Amino acid sequence: MDGGAPGVLTWRPNFADVSQAGDLGYTTGPWEFREKSLEEKPVAHGQFMTIWKRQADGTWKFALDLGTRNPPPEASSSTEVQFPSSRQRGKKLNDGGAGEALLLKAESELAKKVASKKPVDAFLSYMSDDVRFMRPNAFPVVGREAARSALNAKPGALTWQPTKAEVARSGDLGYVYGTYEFKSDDGKTSEKGNYVRIWKRQAGNSWKIVLDLLNPIPPARAN
């Protein structure tokens, strides 16, 4: 909603995951916006991503909430919430902030490789097999090959600057949040906004991206 304008925003999760320590998790799924009431037809659709943190009193509160817009879906998606098919257990990482430092190191390494001659291959090498890839004005896709197709459909240079990293106590789940800039190869598109990248510890103790989302800043309105 914009500037306190009336409207009804609804959403529901269709995927969720949580750290082994039970202190950090995330949900994602579709959202809809209606101008006045639930009886109306939605005027906007998209996907949300919410990162949750467990508080000292045991309650869950969200630490970060971002989303994307997409065209109206042709059919309603399943209302059943899915979870990862398997959970890898790795060595604990984050004594004295080591987990956050390792994630930021992975982000730095990824940025250097994406700036190389084969940015798509570099990006994909850091993604999990079941990565969730979310871009503005497009439906989210799941899987590395689907992400490859999405990246190839919109070629360009993506750069980013992380501002925050956080890792669960168990060292198996973490996220990085920051700002990004995308410039298309044809020079016609330049986009800035916020990004979130969720990482998960895999077998062999390597970190892989399980969710990657860009949330552009809307262009300024003309007076």
mmCIF file of N, CA and C in Angstrom, residues 138-198:
data_model
loop_
_atom_site.group_PDB
_atom_site.id
_atom_site.type_symbol
_atom_site.label_atom_id
_atom_site.label_comp_id
_atom_site.label_asym_id
_atom_site.label_seq_id
_atom_site.Cartn_x
_atom_site.Cartn_y
_atom_site.Cartn_z
ATOM 1 N N ALA A 138 8.302 -11.089 -12.998
ATOM 2 C CA ALA A 138 8.417 -12.441 -13.533
ATOM 3 C C ALA A 138 8.005 -13.433 -12.456
ATOM 4 N N PHE A 139 7.492 -14.574 -12.886
ATOM 5 C CA PHE A 139 7.148 -15.610 -11.930
ATOM 6 C C PHE A 139 8.423 -16.200 -11.332
ATOM 7 N N PRO A 140 8.402 -16.564 -10.052
ATOM 8 C CA PRO A 140 9.585 -17.200 -9.459
ATOM 9 C C PRO A 140 9.803 -18.573 -10.089
ATOM 10 N N VAL A 141 11.055 -18.991 -10.127
ATOM 11 C CA VAL A 141 11.375 -20.313 -10.661
ATOM 12 C C VAL A 141 12.154 -21.086 -9.604
ATOM 13 N N VAL A 142 12.102 -22.394 -9.705
ATOM 14 C CA VAL A 142 12.784 -23.264 -8.758
ATOM 15 C C VAL A 142 13.715 -24.190 -9.521
ATOM 16 N N GLY A 143 14.966 -24.274 -9.081
ATOM 17 C CA GLY A 143 15.930 -25.158 -9.708
ATOM 18 C C GLY A 143 16.997 -24.400 -10.465
ATOM 19 N N ARG A 144 18.186 -24.997 -10.520
ATOM 20 C CA ARG A 144 19.324 -24.324 -11.135
ATOM 21 C C ARG A 144 19.127 -24.088 -12.639
ATOM 22 N N GLU A 145 18.588 -25.069 -13.344
ATOM 23 C CA GLU A 145 18.413 -24.899 -14.788
ATOM 24 C C GLU A 145 17.335 -23.869 -15.116
ATOM 25 N N ALA A 146 16.294 -23.808 -14.289
ATOM 26 C CA ALA A 146 15.282 -22.769 -14.482
ATOM 27 C C ALA A 146 15.887 -21.396 -14.219
ATOM 28 N N ALA A 147 16.771 -21.302 -13.227
ATOM 29 C CA ALA A 147 17.462 -20.042 -12.959
ATOM 30 C C ALA A 147 18.369 -19.668 -14.123
ATOM 31 N N ARG A 148 18.999 -20.663 -14.737
ATOM 32 C CA ARG A 148 19.848 -20.397 -15.909
ATOM 33 C C ARG A 148 19.030 -19.747 -17.024
ATOM 34 N N SER A 149 17.861 -20.297 -17.282
ATOM 35 C CA SER A 149 17.008 -19.748 -18.335
ATOM 36 C C SER A 149 16.590 -18.317 -18.027
ATOM 37 N N ALA A 150 16.271 -18.054 -16.749
ATOM 38 C CA ALA A 150 15.862 -16.712 -16.353
ATOM 39 C C ALA A 150 17.016 -15.717 -16.502
ATOM 40 N N LEU A 151 18.213 -16.131 -16.133
ATOM 41 C CA LEU A 151 19.378 -15.257 -16.273
ATOM 42 C C LEU A 151 19.705 -14.985 -17.739
ATOM 43 N N ASN A 152 19.619 -16.016 -18.562
ATOM 44 C CA ASN A 152 19.924 -15.846 -19.990
ATOM 45 C C ASN A 152 18.883 -14.984 -20.688
ATOM 46 N N ALA A 153 17.642 -14.985 -20.163
ATOM 47 C CA ALA A 153 16.579 -14.192 -20.784
ATOM 48 C C ALA A 153 16.749 -12.702 -20.534
ATOM 49 N N LYS A 154 17.551 -12.353 -19.519
ATOM 50 C CA LYS A 154 17.753 -10.943 -19.190
ATOM 51 C C LYS A 154 19.247 -10.702 -18.948
ATOM 52 N N PRO A 155 20.042 -10.717 -20.019
ATOM 53 C CA PRO A 155 21.494 -10.556 -19.855
ATOM 54 C C PRO A 155 21.869 -9.148 -19.407
ATOM 55 N N GLY A 156 22.889 -9.083 -18.579
ATOM 56 C CA GLY A 156 23.347 -7.783 -18.101
ATOM 57 C C GLY A 156 24.348 -7.943 -16.980
ATOM 58 N N ALA A 157 24.784 -6.830 -16.449
ATOM 59 C CA ALA A 157 25.774 -6.810 -15.374
ATOM 60 C C ALA A 157 25.086 -6.509 -14.052
ATOM 61 N N LEU A 158 25.224 -7.432 -13.101
ATOM 62 C CA LEU A 158 24.646 -7.261 -11.769
ATOM 63 C C LEU A 158 25.760 -7.061 -10.759
ATOM 64 N N THR A 159 25.686 -5.963 -10.029
ATOM 65 C CA THR A 159 26.632 -5.701 -8.949
ATOM 66 C C THR A 159 25.842 -5.464 -7.672
ATOM 67 N N TRP A 160 26.463 -5.725 -6.523
ATOM 68 C CA TRP A 160 25.750 -5.557 -5.263
ATOM 69 C C TRP A 160 26.707 -5.203 -4.137
ATOM 70 N N GLN A 161 26.119 -4.650 -3.075
ATOM 71 C CA GLN A 161 26.875 -4.264 -1.893
ATOM 72 C C GLN A 161 26.138 -4.751 -0.655
ATOM 73 N N PRO A 162 26.653 -5.778 0.029
ATOM 74 C CA PRO A 162 25.963 -6.274 1.227
ATOM 75 C C PRO A 162 26.048 -5.276 2.376
ATOM 76 N N THR A 163 24.968 -5.193 3.148
ATOM 77 C CA THR A 163 24.950 -4.316 4.314
ATOM 78 C C THR A 163 24.754 -5.088 5.615
ATOM 79 N N LYS A 164 24.265 -6.329 5.513
ATOM 80 C CA LYS A 164 24.044 -7.112 6.723
ATOM 81 C C LYS A 164 24.113 -8.599 6.407
ATOM 82 N N ALA A 165 24.689 -9.361 7.323
ATOM 83 C CA ALA A 165 24.708 -10.817 7.221
ATOM 84 C C ALA A 165 24.370 -11.391 8.588
ATOM 85 N N GLU A 166 23.645 -12.501 8.585
ATOM 86 C CA GLU A 166 23.270 -13.141 9.841
ATOM 87 C C GLU A 166 23.192 -14.650 9.628
ATOM 88 N N VAL A 167 23.662 -15.409 10.611
ATOM 89 C CA VAL A 167 23.697 -16.867 10.521
ATOM 90 C C VAL A 167 23.085 -17.458 11.782
ATOM 91 N N ALA A 168 22.365 -18.554 11.618
ATOM 92 C CA ALA A 168 21.777 -19.251 12.760
ATOM 93 C C ALA A 168 22.865 -19.775 13.687
ATOM 94 N N ARG A 169 22.513 -20.010 14.950
ATOM 95 C CA ARG A 169 23.474 -20.533 15.913
ATOM 96 C C ARG A 169 24.046 -21.879 15.476
ATOM 97 N N SER A 170 23.226 -22.662 14.775
ATOM 98 C CA SER A 170 23.662 -23.977 14.320
ATOM 99 C C SER A 170 24.573 -23.907 13.100
ATOM 100 N N GLY A 171 24.716 -22.719 12.516
ATOM 101 C CA GLY A 171 25.647 -22.542 11.408
ATOM 102 C C GLY A 171 25.228 -23.178 10.105
ATOM 103 N N ASP A 172 23.944 -23.501 9.936
ATOM 104 C CA ASP A 172 23.511 -24.174 8.714
ATOM 105 C C ASP A 172 22.649 -23.309 7.814
ATOM 106 N N LEU A 173 22.184 -22.149 8.290
ATOM 107 C CA LEU A 173 21.306 -21.290 7.511
ATOM 108 C C LEU A 173 21.653 -19.841 7.798
ATOM 109 N N GLY A 174 21.706 -19.027 6.754
ATOM 110 C CA GLY A 174 22.018 -17.612 6.942
ATOM 111 C C GLY A 174 21.535 -16.796 5.759
ATOM 112 N N TYR A 175 21.602 -15.483 5.894
ATOM 113 C CA TYR A 175 21.188 -14.617 4.785
ATOM 114 C C TYR A 175 22.070 -13.387 4.738
ATOM 115 N N VAL A 176 22.113 -12.796 3.548
ATOM 116 C CA VAL A 176 22.810 -11.531 3.326
ATOM 117 C C VAL A 176 21.829 -10.576 2.662
ATOM 118 N N TYR A 177 21.821 -9.343 3.142
ATOM 119 C CA TYR A 177 20.906 -8.323 2.634
ATOM 120 C C TYR A 177 21.728 -7.111 2.231
ATOM 121 N N GLY A 178 21.298 -6.416 1.160
ATOM 122 C CA GLY A 178 22.028 -5.226 0.742
ATOM 123 C C GLY A 178 21.373 -4.558 -0.456
ATOM 124 N N THR A 179 22.149 -3.779 -1.178
ATOM 125 C CA THR A 179 21.666 -3.050 -2.344
ATOM 126 C C THR A 179 22.315 -3.599 -3.603
ATOM 127 N N TYR A 180 21.645 -3.399 -4.730
ATOM 128 C CA TYR A 180 22.181 -3.896 -6.001
ATOM 129 C C TYR A 180 21.942 -2.883 -7.115
ATOM 130 N N GLU A 181 22.648 -3.096 -8.214
ATOM 131 C CA GLU A 181 22.415 -2.352 -9.446
ATOM 132 C C GLU A 181 22.534 -3.317 -10.615
ATOM 133 N N PHE A 182 21.576 -3.240 -11.530
ATOM 134 C CA PHE A 182 21.593 -4.083 -12.724
ATOM 135 C C PHE A 182 21.585 -3.197 -13.964
ATOM 136 N N LYS A 183 22.497 -3.482 -14.887
ATOM 137 C CA LYS A 183 22.562 -2.773 -16.165
ATOM 138 C C LYS A 183 22.485 -3.795 -17.285
ATOM 139 N N SER A 184 21.482 -3.653 -18.157
ATOM 140 C CA SER A 184 21.299 -4.600 -19.245
ATOM 141 C C SER A 184 22.421 -4.473 -20.274
ATOM 142 N N ASP A 185 22.659 -5.553 -20.978
ATOM 143 C CA ASP A 185 23.727 -5.552 -21.984
ATOM 144 C C ASP A 185 23.460 -4.574 -23.120
ATOM 145 N N ASP A 186 22.170 -4.327 -23.429
ATOM 146 C CA ASP A 186 21.859 -3.410 -24.523
ATOM 147 C C ASP A 186 21.861 -1.949 -24.085
ATOM 148 N N GLY A 187 22.093 -1.704 -22.793
ATOM 149 C CA GLY A 187 22.166 -0.336 -22.297
ATOM 150 C C GLY A 187 20.830 0.348 -22.129
ATOM 151 N N LYS A 188 19.727 -0.362 -22.335
ATOM 152 C CA LYS A 188 18.405 0.255 -22.253
ATOM 153 C C LYS A 188 17.812 0.195 -20.849
ATOM 154 N N THR A 189 18.328 -0.683 -20.025
ATOM 155 C CA THR A 189 17.761 -0.870 -18.695
ATOM 156 C C THR A 189 18.804 -0.659 -17.619
ATOM 157 N N SER A 190 18.468 0.151 -16.629
ATOM 158 C CA SER A 190 19.298 0.333 -15.457
ATOM 159 C C SER A 190 18.370 0.288 -14.237
ATOM 160 N N GLU A 191 18.681 -0.589 -13.326
ATOM 161 C CA GLU A 191 17.767 -0.824 -12.212
ATOM 162 C C GLU A 191 18.552 -0.881 -10.913
ATOM 163 N N LYS A 192 18.002 -0.236 -9.873
ATOM 164 C CA LYS A 192 18.610 -0.280 -8.552
ATOM 165 C C LYS A 192 17.572 -0.736 -7.539
ATOM 166 N N GLY A 193 18.037 -1.348 -6.466
ATOM 167 C CA GLY A 193 17.102 -1.793 -5.446
ATOM 168 C C GLY A 193 17.781 -2.524 -4.318
ATOM 169 N N ASN A 194 17.019 -3.351 -3.643
ATOM 170 C CA ASN A 194 17.520 -4.149 -2.524
ATOM 171 C C ASN A 194 17.497 -5.626 -2.894
ATOM 172 N N TYR A 195 18.417 -6.372 -2.342
ATOM 173 C CA TYR A 195 18.456 -7.807 -2.601
ATOM 174 C C TYR A 195 18.564 -8.562 -1.292
ATOM 175 N N VAL A 196 18.129 -9.812 -1.330
ATOM 176 C CA VAL A 196 18.370 -10.732 -0.230
ATOM 177 C C VAL A 196 18.787 -12.061 -0.841
ATOM 178 N N ARG A 197 19.757 -12.670 -0.210
ATOM 179 C CA ARG A 197 20.281 -13.963 -0.668
ATOM 180 C C ARG A 197 20.362 -14.875 0.542
ATOM 181 N N ILE A 198 19.617 -15.977 0.499
ATOM 182 C CA ILE A 198 19.623 -16.933 1.604
ATOM 183 C C ILE A 198 20.557 -18.084 1.249
#
